[in-house]
Amino acid sequence: MGKDVLTLIDQRTEISYEVPIQNGTIRAMDLRKIKTGPEDFGLMTYDPAFMNTASCRSAITFIDGDKGILRYRGYPIEQLAEQCSFLEVAYLVLNGELPTAAQLHDFVNHVTHHTMLHETTKKFLEGFRYNAHPMGMFISTVAALSTVYPEARHVHDPEVRKLEIYRLIGKVPTIAAYTYRHSLGYPYVYPDNDLSYTENFMNMLWKMVEPKYQANKVLARALDILFILHADHEQNCSANAMRAVGSSLADPFVATAAAAAALSGPLHGGANEEVLKMLEVIGTKENIPAYIQRVKAGEVKLMGFGHRIYKNYDPRARIIKWAADRVFEVTGRNKKLDMALELERIALEDEYFIKRKLYPNVDFYSGIIYQAMGFNPEIFTVLFAIPRTAGWLAQWQEMLEDPEQKIARPRQVYIGSGVRDVVAIDKRNGKNSTASG
Ligand SMILES: CC(C)(COP(=O)(O)OP(=O)(O)OC[C@H]1O[C@@H](n2cnc3c(N)ncnc32)[C@H](O)[C@@H]1OP(=O)(O)O)[C@@H](O)C(=O)NCCC(=O)NCCS
């Protein structure tokens, strides 16, 4: 084994440089010294969509995309899903260690006592149009919490941060449930502190006139497992948004809203809703081969397939398939599952998908379970945002405590016009202002 050094020769100057290699990376700033002369800015890297750039050092989530491995703080996702509750995992993601019984009790107690929304926030939600998309309502209401808790801007104060973390984890299920009730025109249901995190969420979603809501334990546990699977996923689009917005020292409410906005896109958390729409478009199993042909022709994407990092089966999809069987024992089998299984079978045997290493991701099966549980597709991404709030906050906190991090501000390669003079408005030709001048 040689030295952990990369030797580069700049053919423009014939100068050779030594760049240290650490953790399989070189520091982009080490390239800045590579110049053609004193006036030269120095070499940069160009990496649209961050295909090969590490933006931080993180100790939260580990993914090996080739092997299909996902771990939070070193613990395999399979063990966490089987043995822990979502709030236990949220504590782990945020604090680095699994809680003791006393620490968990304390954490659950704090989160439970921050589930209520200020009445003015409830009124704020009432202002949305009757058919507003739940994700738009969710994003806006999370951002609006920033006006209720102005002290949240003291992001360098660990005690303030801790309080806002309790508030966010406590309130996101309430906001999510209210967006759902709003879309149905039902009155909002206040949180019930006797219930677990997911049971209380189900209570706020589905309680009608009964004095005390009784959640189905199997469904509550399945939802808890789904929350565990969605708690964090290292530097994805929304985590990156959280870190980027948080790096300007914006408060955690607006930063979380920005992260949720990133999540809402169909290429990210919006994919679970798109999977259901896609299955509806396909209609029957017989139509699957023709749909696969359209995918291969580049007309449509197979939603819920493919991942920037996983080039193997997404481990979360495997656990979701397992949870689906438990859910269907209670709800009856969702017919869409048979279509999804057939779609997966055909796709995994097809050269197009094999060559590109396209496998089902977490969104492929989650929507089918959610639908069986009684959720409308419009709320699926909100269901993703609830547990991911814990991950976003862990990423945000880690970023703030990292002495190497500063305001996130990428460079660009400028490809626009050189300097030119403004032409009077009556002399412009609308195409190239300099041409008529
Ligand atoms: C997740 C996703 C955005 C990752 O994108 P990416 O890392 O930029 O990968 P690319 O778009 O470069 O895809 C590589 C190749 O696979 C193809 N591909 C990727 N996902 C595909 C899909 N779902 N259906 C069909 N083809 C797909 C691309 O067209 C491309 O083919 P090409 O090499 O012939 O051009 C992408 O796989 C996707 O759009 N999936 C569907 C949406 C989804 O399920 N998102 C949830 C992610 S958890």
GROMACS .gro file of C-alpha atoms and ligand atoms in nm:
model
  485
    1MET     CA    1   0.000   0.000   0.000
    2GLY     CA    2   0.146   0.333  -0.110
    3LYS     CA    3   0.101   0.680   0.038
    4ASP     CA    4  -0.247   0.836   0.082
    5VAL     CA    5  -0.155   1.101  -0.172
    6LEU     CA    6  -0.279   1.183  -0.520
    7THR     CA    7  -0.012   1.314  -0.757
    8LEU     CA    8  -0.146   1.540  -1.030
    9ILE     CA    9   0.046   1.683  -1.323
   10ASP     CA   10  -0.098   1.998  -1.478
   11GLN     CA   11  -0.005   1.963  -1.845
   12ARG     CA   12  -0.065   2.337  -1.895
   13THR     CA   13   0.228   2.424  -1.672
   14GLU     CA   14   0.397   2.085  -1.631
   15ILE     CA   15   0.388   2.139  -1.256
   16SER     CA   16   0.316   1.838  -1.038
   17TYR     CA   17   0.105   1.860  -0.721
   18GLU     CA   18   0.052   1.630  -0.427
   19VAL     CA   19  -0.299   1.621  -0.285
   20PRO     CA   20  -0.371   1.428   0.039
   21ILE     CA   21  -0.636   1.155   0.028
   22GLN     CA   22  -0.848   1.110   0.340
   23ASN     CA   23  -1.149   0.878   0.374
   24GLY     CA   24  -1.137   0.813   0.001
   25THR     CA   25  -1.175   1.180  -0.081
   26ILE     CA   26  -0.957   1.473  -0.178
   27ARG     CA   27  -1.045   1.820  -0.060
   28ALA     CA   28  -1.173   2.036  -0.343
   29MET     CA   29  -0.996   2.335  -0.186
   30ASP     CA   30  -0.662   2.154  -0.230
   31LEU     CA   31  -0.711   2.194  -0.606
   32ARG     CA   32  -0.726   2.572  -0.578
   33LYS     CA   33  -0.348   2.591  -0.566
   34ILE     CA   34  -0.334   2.446  -0.920
   35LYS     CA   35  -0.299   2.761  -1.129
   36THR     CA   36  -0.161   2.867  -1.465
   37GLY     CA   37  -0.033   3.194  -1.317
   38PRO     CA   38  -0.086   3.444  -1.033
   39GLU     CA   39  -0.403   3.585  -1.201
   40ASP     CA   40  -0.562   3.242  -1.234
   41PHE     CA   41  -0.838   3.171  -0.977
   42GLY     CA   42  -0.724   2.810  -0.943
   43LEU     CA   43  -0.880   2.478  -1.035
   44MET     CA   44  -1.234   2.393  -0.925
   45THR     CA   45  -1.440   2.076  -0.961
   46TYR     CA   46  -1.761   2.078  -1.167
   47ASP     CA   47  -2.024   1.842  -1.030
   48PRO     CA   48  -2.385   1.918  -1.129
   49ALA     CA   49  -2.634   1.730  -0.908
   50PHE     CA   50  -2.352   1.638  -0.664
   51MET     CA   51  -2.287   1.310  -0.842
   52ASN     CA   52  -1.946   1.264  -0.681
   53THR     CA   53  -1.911   1.529  -0.412
   54ALA     CA   54  -1.925   1.474  -0.036
   55SER     CA   55  -2.068   1.793   0.116
   56CYS     CA   56  -2.004   1.699   0.478
   57ARG     CA   57  -1.859   1.444   0.718
   58SER     CA   58  -2.150   1.275   0.893
   59ALA     CA   59  -2.188   1.014   1.168
   60ILE     CA   60  -2.565   0.967   1.134
   61THR     CA   61  -2.654   0.729   0.850
   62PHE     CA   62  -2.447   0.478   0.657
   63ILE     CA   63  -2.557   0.346   0.319
   64ASP     CA   64  -2.377   0.096   0.100
   65GLY     CA   65  -2.580   0.130  -0.217
   66ASP     CA   66  -2.412  -0.159  -0.398
   67LYS     CA   67  -2.475  -0.404  -0.117
   68GLY     CA   68  -2.817  -0.263  -0.018
   69ILE     CA   69  -2.713  -0.176   0.340
   70LEU     CA   70  -2.871   0.097   0.554
   71ARG     CA   71  -2.766   0.171   0.911
   72TYR     CA   72  -2.853   0.452   1.153
   73ARG     CA   73  -2.561   0.530   1.386
   74GLY     CA   74  -2.419   0.186   1.304
   75TYR     CA   75  -2.735  -0.014   1.376
   76PRO     CA   76  -2.877  -0.217   1.083
   77ILE     CA   77  -3.218  -0.088   0.975
   78GLU     CA   78  -3.359  -0.443   0.998
   79GLN     CA   79  -3.277  -0.465   1.373
   80LEU     CA   80  -3.412  -0.119   1.446
   81ALA     CA   81  -3.737  -0.192   1.258
   82GLU     CA   82  -3.783  -0.517   1.447
   83GLN     CA   83  -3.683  -0.416   1.798
   84CYS     CA   84  -3.736  -0.043   1.845
   85SER     CA   85  -4.011   0.217   1.843
   86PHE     CA   86  -3.996   0.519   1.613
   87LEU     CA   87  -3.927   0.765   1.898
   88GLU     CA   88  -3.645   0.539   2.021
   89VAL     CA   89  -3.496   0.556   1.671
   90ALA     CA   90  -3.555   0.932   1.651
   91TYR     CA   91  -3.359   0.967   1.977
   92LEU     CA   92  -3.081   0.751   1.832
   93VAL     CA   93  -3.062   0.949   1.508
   94LEU     CA   94  -3.055   1.279   1.699
   95ASN     CA   95  -2.826   1.185   1.986
   96GLY     CA   96  -2.599   0.915   1.851
   97GLU     CA   97  -2.689   0.640   2.102
   98LEU     CA   98  -2.997   0.432   2.174
   99PRO     CA   99  -3.170   0.570   2.485
  100THR     CA  100  -3.183   0.399   2.822
  101ALA     CA  101  -3.535   0.334   2.953
  102ALA     CA  102  -3.516   0.656   3.158
  103GLN     CA  103  -3.384   0.863   2.865
  104LEU     CA  104  -3.657   0.729   2.637
  105HIS     CA  105  -3.924   0.804   2.897
  106ASP     CA  106  -3.797   1.160   2.924
  107PHE     CA  107  -3.776   1.204   2.544
  108VAL     CA  108  -4.127   1.062   2.484
  109ASN     CA  109  -4.261   1.281   2.762
  110HIS     CA  110  -4.112   1.597   2.607
  111VAL     CA  111  -4.230   1.513   2.256
  112THR     CA  112  -4.579   1.423   2.384
  113HIS     CA  113  -4.606   1.756   2.564
  114HIS     CA  114  -4.532   1.951   2.248
  115THR     CA  115  -4.795   1.801   2.019
  116MET     CA  116  -5.052   2.082   2.046
  117LEU     CA  117  -5.066   2.360   1.791
  118HIS     CA  118  -5.128   2.719   1.895
  119GLU     CA  119  -5.490   2.804   1.816
  120THR     CA  120  -5.377   3.073   1.573
  121THR     CA  121  -5.184   2.808   1.379
  122LYS     CA  122  -5.500   2.599   1.366
  123LYS     CA  123  -5.682   2.903   1.225
  124PHE     CA  124  -5.398   2.953   0.977
  125LEU     CA  125  -5.466   2.602   0.846
  126GLU     CA  126  -5.833   2.682   0.811
  127GLY     CA  127  -5.744   2.947   0.557
  128PHE     CA  128  -5.636   2.694   0.294
  129ARG     CA  129  -5.866   2.620   0.003
  130TYR     CA  130  -6.086   2.312   0.053
  131ASN     CA  131  -5.888   2.112  -0.205
  132ALA     CA  132  -5.537   2.232  -0.111
  133HIS     CA  133  -5.270   1.963  -0.147
  134PRO     CA  134  -5.175   1.836   0.202
  135MET     CA  135  -4.803   1.876   0.127
  136GLY     CA  136  -4.847   2.247   0.044
  137MET     CA  137  -5.039   2.295   0.369
  138PHE     CA  138  -4.777   2.098   0.563
  139ILE     CA  139  -4.482   2.297   0.426
  140SER     CA  140  -4.652   2.633   0.487
  141THR     CA  141  -4.768   2.547   0.838
  142VAL     CA  142  -4.427   2.418   0.947
  143ALA     CA  143  -4.277   2.745   0.817
  144ALA     CA  144  -4.548   2.942   0.999
  145LEU     CA  145  -4.436   2.792   1.333
  146SER     CA  146  -4.134   3.017   1.300
  147THR     CA  147  -4.364   3.312   1.373
  148VAL     CA  148  -4.499   3.142   1.685
  149TYR     CA  149  -4.155   3.060   1.829
  150PRO     CA  150  -3.928   3.355   1.737
  151GLU     CA  151  -3.663   3.245   1.990
  152ALA     CA  152  -3.590   2.951   1.758
  153ARG     CA  153  -3.353   3.177   1.566
  154HIS     CA  154  -3.094   3.135   1.845
  155VAL     CA  155  -2.965   2.829   1.666
  156HIS     CA  156  -2.629   2.824   1.845
  157ASP     CA  157  -2.798   2.776   2.184
  158PRO     CA  158  -2.818   2.397   2.247
  159GLU     CA  159  -3.107   2.433   2.493
  160VAL     CA  160  -3.313   2.633   2.242
  161ARG     CA  161  -3.231   2.376   1.976
  162LYS     CA  162  -3.344   2.093   2.201
  163LEU     CA  163  -3.678   2.263   2.268
  164GLU     CA  164  -3.741   2.331   1.898
  165ILE     CA  165  -3.655   1.968   1.818
  166TYR     CA  166  -3.919   1.849   2.070
  167ARG     CA  167  -4.165   2.096   1.922
  168LEU     CA  168  -4.104   1.991   1.564
  169ILE     CA  169  -4.113   1.616   1.628
  170GLY     CA  170  -4.419   1.664   1.850
  171LYS     CA  171  -4.612   1.889   1.613
  172VAL     CA  172  -4.552   1.742   1.267
  173PRO     CA  173  -4.808   1.458   1.319
  174THR     CA  174  -5.062   1.716   1.439
  175ILE     CA  175  -5.005   1.936   1.135
  176ALA     CA  176  -5.017   1.632   0.906
  177ALA     CA  177  -5.345   1.511   1.060
  178TYR     CA  178  -5.498   1.858   1.038
  179THR     CA  179  -5.412   1.885   0.667
  180TYR     CA  180  -5.594   1.554   0.619
  181ARG     CA  181  -5.901   1.656   0.821
  182HIS     CA  182  -5.904   1.989   0.638
  183SER     CA  183  -5.918   1.817   0.300
  184LEU     CA  184  -6.216   1.610   0.419
  185GLY     CA  185  -6.390   1.902   0.588
  186TYR     CA  186  -6.382   1.729   0.927
  187PRO     CA  187  -6.320   1.911   1.256
  188TYR     CA  188  -5.967   1.890   1.390
  189VAL     CA  189  -5.899   1.644   1.671
  190TYR     CA  190  -5.670   1.751   1.954
  191PRO     CA  191  -5.376   1.527   2.050
  192ASP     CA  192  -5.432   1.265   2.317
  193ASN     CA  193  -5.134   1.236   2.550
  194ASP     CA  194  -5.231   0.887   2.669
  195LEU     CA  195  -5.152   0.742   2.328
  196SER     CA  196  -4.824   0.645   2.163
  197TYR     CA  197  -4.678   0.861   1.883
  198THR     CA  198  -4.842   0.667   1.600
  199GLU     CA  199  -5.162   0.587   1.791
  200ASN     CA  200  -5.207   0.954   1.867
  201PHE     CA  201  -5.150   1.035   1.499
  202MET     CA  202  -5.417   0.782   1.402
  203ASN     CA  203  -5.644   0.935   1.667
  204MET     CA  204  -5.604   1.283   1.517
  205LEU     CA  205  -5.667   1.142   1.168
  206TRP     CA  206  -5.961   0.914   1.222
  207LYS     CA  207  -6.140   0.986   1.551
  208MET     CA  208  -6.502   1.073   1.488
  209VAL     CA  209  -6.760   1.090   1.769
  210GLU     CA  210  -6.631   0.813   1.995
  211PRO     CA  211  -6.513   0.941   2.335
  212LYS     CA  212  -6.175   0.764   2.316
  213TYR     CA  213  -6.004   0.650   1.996
  214GLN     CA  214  -5.878   0.291   1.996
  215ALA     CA  215  -5.606   0.243   1.736
  216ASN     CA  216  -5.561  -0.099   1.582
  217LYS     CA  217  -5.233  -0.218   1.740
  218VAL     CA  218  -5.113  -0.400   1.427
  219LEU     CA  219  -5.167  -0.093   1.208
  220ALA     CA  220  -5.010   0.138   1.468
  221ARG     CA  221  -4.701  -0.085   1.481
  222ALA     CA  222  -4.684  -0.105   1.100
  223LEU     CA  223  -4.697   0.275   1.082
  224ASP     CA  224  -4.428   0.292   1.349
  225ILE     CA  225  -4.207   0.061   1.139
  226LEU     CA  226  -4.270   0.273   0.828
  227PHE     CA  227  -4.168   0.579   1.031
  228ILE     CA  228  -3.846   0.404   1.139
  229LEU     CA  229  -3.761   0.323   0.776
  230HIS     CA  230  -3.811   0.685   0.675
  231ALA     CA  231  -3.628   0.852   0.966
  232ASP     CA  232  -3.310   0.944   0.778
  233HIS     CA  233  -3.131   0.868   0.455
  234GLU     CA  234  -2.806   1.067   0.468
  235GLN     CA  235  -2.745   1.341   0.211
  236ASN     CA  236  -3.057   1.315  -0.003
  237CYS     CA  237  -3.218   1.614  -0.174
  238SER     CA  238  -3.422   1.723   0.131
  239ALA     CA  239  -3.142   1.669   0.386
  240ASN     CA  240  -2.923   1.876   0.159
  241ALA     CA  241  -3.192   2.148   0.151
  242MET     CA  242  -3.212   2.136   0.532
  243ARG     CA  243  -2.838   2.177   0.567
  244ALA     CA  244  -2.815   2.446   0.297
  245VAL     CA  245  -3.095   2.659   0.442
  246GLY     CA  246  -2.982   2.593   0.799
  247SER     CA  247  -2.628   2.697   0.708
  248SER     CA  248  -2.746   3.058   0.674
  249LEU     CA  249  -2.854   3.022   1.042
  250ALA     CA  250  -3.221   3.035   0.946
  251ASP     CA  251  -3.438   2.890   1.224
  252PRO     CA  252  -3.526   2.517   1.224
  253PHE     CA  253  -3.891   2.574   1.134
  254VAL     CA  254  -3.822   2.747   0.803
  255ALA     CA  255  -3.530   2.510   0.735
  256THR     CA  256  -3.759   2.210   0.793
  257ALA     CA  257  -4.020   2.367   0.565
  258ALA     CA  258  -3.752   2.401   0.294
  259ALA     CA  259  -3.654   2.038   0.342
  260ALA     CA  260  -4.020   1.934   0.319
  261ALA     CA  261  -4.052   2.138  -0.002
  262ALA     CA  262  -3.759   1.945  -0.148
  263LEU     CA  263  -3.925   1.621  -0.038
  264SER     CA  264  -4.250   1.709  -0.215
  265GLY     CA  265  -4.105   1.665  -0.565
  266PRO     CA  266  -4.200   1.351  -0.762
  267LEU     CA  267  -3.837   1.246  -0.793
  268HIS     CA  268  -3.802   1.239  -0.412
  269GLY     CA  269  -4.076   1.184  -0.152
  270GLY     CA  270  -4.350   1.259  -0.403
  271ALA     CA  271  -4.271   0.928  -0.575
  272ASN     CA  272  -4.497   0.718  -0.347
  273GLU     CA  273  -4.800   0.915  -0.463
  274GLU     CA  274  -4.684   0.878  -0.824
  275VAL     CA  275  -4.654   0.498  -0.785
  276LEU     CA  276  -5.023   0.475  -0.696
  277LYS     CA  277  -5.118   0.700  -0.987
  278MET     CA  278  -4.903   0.485  -1.215
  279LEU     CA  279  -5.071   0.163  -1.096
  280GLU     CA  280  -5.407   0.326  -1.164
  281VAL     CA  281  -5.297   0.421  -1.516
  282ILE     CA  282  -5.174   0.065  -1.582
  283GLY     CA  283  -5.509  -0.065  -1.456
  284THR     CA  284  -5.464  -0.443  -1.485
  285LYS     CA  285  -5.182  -0.696  -1.478
  286GLU     CA  286  -5.231  -0.766  -1.850
  287ASN     CA  287  -5.131  -0.408  -1.932
  288ILE     CA  288  -4.796  -0.433  -1.751
  289PRO     CA  289  -4.581  -0.556  -2.044
  290ALA     CA  290  -4.707  -0.269  -2.264
  291TYR     CA  291  -4.630  -0.020  -1.985
  292ILE     CA  292  -4.279  -0.162  -1.947
  293GLN     CA  293  -4.231  -0.104  -2.321
  294ARG     CA  294  -4.328   0.262  -2.273
  295VAL     CA  295  -4.076   0.289  -1.988
  296LYS     CA  296  -3.803   0.138  -2.207
  297ALA     CA  297  -3.893   0.374  -2.489
  298GLY     CA  298  -3.830   0.663  -2.248
  299GLU     CA  299  -4.193   0.782  -2.261
  300VAL     CA  300  -4.252   0.736  -1.886
  301LYS     CA  301  -4.053   0.642  -1.577
  302LEU     CA  302  -4.126   0.340  -1.367
  303MET     CA  303  -4.205   0.530  -1.048
  304GLY     CA  304  -4.071   0.374  -0.728
  305PHE     CA  305  -3.781   0.223  -0.920
  306GLY     CA  306  -3.422   0.338  -0.928
  307HIS     CA  307  -3.216   0.532  -0.678
  308ARG     CA  308  -2.916   0.761  -0.690
  309ILE     CA  309  -2.737   0.556  -0.424
  310TYR     CA  310  -2.892   0.207  -0.423
  311LYS     CA  311  -2.779  -0.004  -0.713
  312ASN     CA  312  -2.927  -0.307  -0.540
  313TYR     CA  313  -3.257  -0.385  -0.368
  314ASP     CA  314  -3.347  -0.100  -0.132
  315PRO     CA  315  -3.339  -0.269   0.214
  316ARG     CA  316  -3.635  -0.056   0.321
  317ALA     CA  317  -3.849  -0.195   0.037
  318ARG     CA  318  -3.785  -0.549   0.167
  319ILE     CA  319  -3.902  -0.458   0.521
  320ILE     CA  320  -4.206  -0.276   0.381
  321LYS     CA  321  -4.305  -0.586   0.186
  322TRP     CA  322  -4.290  -0.779   0.514
  323ALA     CA  323  -4.496  -0.513   0.697
  324ALA     CA  324  -4.749  -0.514   0.411
  325ASP     CA  325  -4.838  -0.877   0.484
  326ARG     CA  326  -4.914  -0.789   0.849
  327VAL     CA  327  -5.127  -0.491   0.742
  328PHE     CA  328  -5.321  -0.690   0.484
  329GLU     CA  329  -5.413  -0.947   0.750
  330VAL     CA  330  -5.611  -0.663   0.911
  331THR     CA  331  -5.729  -0.463   0.613
  332GLY     CA  332  -5.765  -0.731   0.347
  333ARG     CA  333  -5.531  -0.748   0.050
  334ASN     CA  334  -5.490  -0.435  -0.160
  335LYS     CA  335  -5.532  -0.545  -0.524
  336LYS     CA  336  -5.258  -0.304  -0.624
  337LEU     CA  337  -5.007  -0.522  -0.440
  338ASP     CA  338  -5.051  -0.803  -0.692
  339MET     CA  339  -4.992  -0.558  -0.975
  340ALA     CA  340  -4.686  -0.416  -0.802
  341LEU     CA  341  -4.542  -0.765  -0.744
  342GLU     CA  342  -4.596  -0.854  -1.109
  343LEU     CA  343  -4.443  -0.525  -1.222
  344GLU     CA  344  -4.140  -0.590  -1.002
  345ARG     CA  345  -4.106  -0.948  -1.131
  346ILE     CA  346  -4.114  -0.840  -1.496
  347ALA     CA  347  -3.885  -0.542  -1.442
  348LEU     CA  348  -3.623  -0.740  -1.249
  349GLU     CA  349  -3.597  -0.991  -1.536
  350ASP     CA  350  -3.570  -0.724  -1.803
  351GLU     CA  351  -3.234  -0.632  -1.955
  352TYR     CA  352  -3.317  -0.256  -1.943
  353PHE     CA  353  -3.355  -0.259  -1.563
  354ILE     CA  354  -3.077  -0.511  -1.500
  355LYS     CA  355  -2.824  -0.310  -1.702
  356ARG     CA  356  -2.912   0.014  -1.522
  357LYS     CA  357  -2.932  -0.156  -1.179
  358LEU     CA  358  -3.286  -0.031  -1.126
  359TYR     CA  359  -3.456  -0.194  -0.827
  360PRO     CA  360  -3.769  -0.108  -0.626
  361ASN     CA  361  -3.706   0.172  -0.378
  362VAL     CA  362  -3.886   0.257  -0.053
  363ASP     CA  363  -4.167   0.433  -0.237
  364PHE     CA  364  -4.265   0.137  -0.451
  365TYR     CA  365  -4.452  -0.046  -0.173
  366SER     CA  366  -4.513   0.219   0.094
  367GLY     CA  367  -4.803   0.379  -0.095
  368ILE     CA  368  -4.979   0.045  -0.128
  369ILE     CA  369  -4.971  -0.008   0.250
  370TYR     CA  370  -5.078   0.348   0.316
  371GLN     CA  371  -5.373   0.308   0.082
  372ALA     CA  372  -5.475  -0.017   0.250
  373MET     CA  373  -5.464   0.164   0.585
  374GLY     CA  374  -5.710   0.421   0.454
  375PHE     CA  375  -5.487   0.709   0.346
  376ASN     CA  376  -5.547   0.901   0.022
  377PRO     CA  377  -5.246   0.921  -0.212
  378GLU     CA  378  -5.230   1.302  -0.166
  379ILE     CA  379  -5.116   1.257   0.193
  380PHE     CA  380  -4.845   0.995   0.128
  381THR     CA  381  -4.560   1.244   0.109
  382VAL     CA  382  -4.675   1.406   0.433
  383LEU     CA  383  -4.649   1.060   0.591
  384PHE     CA  384  -4.289   1.053   0.472
  385ALA     CA  385  -4.218   1.402   0.608
  386ILE     CA  386  -4.329   1.319   0.967
  387PRO     CA  387  -4.049   1.072   1.050
  388ARG     CA  388  -3.797   1.241   0.820
  389THR     CA  389  -3.827   1.552   1.037
  390ALA     CA  390  -3.613   1.366   1.296
  391GLY     CA  391  -3.347   1.299   1.031
  392TRP     CA  392  -3.353   1.657   0.901
  393LEU     CA  393  -3.307   1.789   1.255
  394ALA     CA  394  -3.019   1.549   1.319
  395GLN     CA  395  -2.852   1.663   0.995
  396TRP     CA  396  -2.915   2.028   1.085
  397GLN     CA  397  -2.772   1.989   1.434
  398GLU     CA  398  -2.466   1.805   1.306
  399MET     CA  399  -2.408   2.080   1.050
  400LEU     CA  400  -2.429   2.353   1.316
  401GLU     CA  401  -2.185   2.172   1.544
  402ASP     CA  402  -1.935   2.100   1.268
  403PRO     CA  403  -1.655   2.360   1.285
  404GLU     CA  404  -1.573   2.301   0.918
  405GLN     CA  405  -1.919   2.402   0.795
  406LYS     CA  406  -2.003   2.753   0.682
  407ILE     CA  407  -2.284   2.902   0.476
  408ALA     CA  408  -2.342   2.660   0.186
  409ARG     CA  409  -2.250   2.846  -0.126
  410PRO     CA  410  -2.144   2.651  -0.435
  411ARG     CA  411  -1.931   2.794  -0.713
  412GLN     CA  412  -2.043   2.809  -1.074
  413VAL     CA  413  -1.887   2.793  -1.417
  414TYR     CA  414  -2.007   3.112  -1.583
  415ILE     CA  415  -2.109   3.052  -1.946
  416GLY     CA  416  -2.298   3.378  -2.019
  417SER     CA  417  -2.206   3.682  -2.227
  418GLY     CA  418  -1.885   3.872  -2.185
  419VAL     CA  419  -1.915   4.236  -2.080
  420ARG     CA  420  -2.144   4.445  -2.302
  421ASP     CA  421  -2.310   4.787  -2.296
  422VAL     CA  422  -2.680   4.852  -2.230
  423VAL     CA  423  -2.864   4.948  -2.552
  424ALA     CA  424  -3.147   5.205  -2.535
  425ILE     CA  425  -3.487   5.029  -2.523
  426ASP     CA  426  -3.604   5.159  -2.866
  427LYS     CA  427  -3.288   5.019  -3.028
  428ARG     CA  428  -3.310   4.664  -2.892
  429ASN     CA  429  -3.406   4.388  -3.136
  430GLY     CA  430  -3.526   4.143  -2.871
  431LYS     CA  431  -3.271   3.879  -2.961
  432ASN     CA  432  -2.926   4.011  -2.908
  433SER     CA  433  -2.927   4.358  -2.764
  434THR     CA  434  -2.582   4.438  -2.887
  435ALA     CA  435  -2.669   4.351  -3.251
  436SER     CA  436  -2.894   4.651  -3.315
  437GLY     CA  437  -2.679   4.891  -3.120
  438LIG     C1  438  -3.444   0.823  -0.812
  438LIG     C2  439  -3.390   0.879  -0.943
  438LIG     C3  440  -3.429   1.029  -0.950
  438LIG     C4  441  -3.236   0.866  -0.945
  438LIG     O1  442  -3.191   0.930  -1.058
  438LIG     P1  443  -3.038   0.933  -1.105
  438LIG     O2  444  -2.948   0.880  -1.000
  438LIG     O3  445  -3.011   1.071  -1.155
  438LIG     O4  446  -3.034   0.827  -1.223
  438LIG     P2  447  -3.052   0.856  -1.375
  438LIG     O5  448  -3.175   0.940  -1.398
  438LIG     O6  449  -2.922   0.905  -1.429
  438LIG     O7  450  -3.081   0.709  -1.429
  438LIG     C5  451  -2.985   0.624  -1.489
  438LIG     C6  452  -3.052   0.551  -1.604
  438LIG     O8  453  -3.164   0.475  -1.556
  438LIG     C7  454  -3.287   0.523  -1.611
  438LIG     N1  455  -3.385   0.529  -1.504
  438LIG     C8  456  -3.363   0.571  -1.376
  438LIG     N2  457  -3.476   0.556  -1.304
  438LIG     C9  458  -3.568   0.507  -1.388
  438LIG    C10  459  -3.702   0.471  -1.372
  438LIG     N3  460  -3.764   0.484  -1.253
  438LIG     N4  461  -3.771   0.425  -1.477
  438LIG    C11  462  -3.707   0.411  -1.597
  438LIG     N5  463  -3.581   0.441  -1.619
  438LIG    C12  464  -3.510   0.490  -1.515
  438LIG    C13  465  -3.255   0.661  -1.665
  438LIG     O9  466  -3.343   0.696  -1.771
  438LIG    C14  467  -3.114   0.644  -1.708
  438LIG    O10  468  -3.113   0.571  -1.829
  438LIG     P3  469  -3.006   0.605  -1.948
  438LIG    O11  470  -2.873   0.566  -1.890
  438LIG    O12  471  -3.051   0.522  -2.062
  438LIG    O13  472  -3.019   0.753  -1.971
  438LIG    C15  473  -3.450   0.803  -1.064
  438LIG    O14  474  -3.416   0.666  -1.056
  438LIG    C16  475  -3.600   0.820  -1.075
  438LIG    O15  476  -3.647   0.919  -1.131
  438LIG     N6  477  -3.681   0.722  -1.021
  438LIG    C17  478  -3.824   0.735  -1.021
  438LIG    C18  479  -3.870   0.826  -0.910
  438LIG    C19  480  -3.858   0.761  -0.774
  438LIG    O16  481  -3.900   0.649  -0.753
  438LIG     N7  482  -3.801   0.837  -0.679
  438LIG    C20  483  -3.790   0.794  -0.541
  438LIG    C21  484  -3.648   0.781  -0.498
  438LIG     S1  485  -3.641   0.712  -0.333
   0.00000   0.00000   0.00000
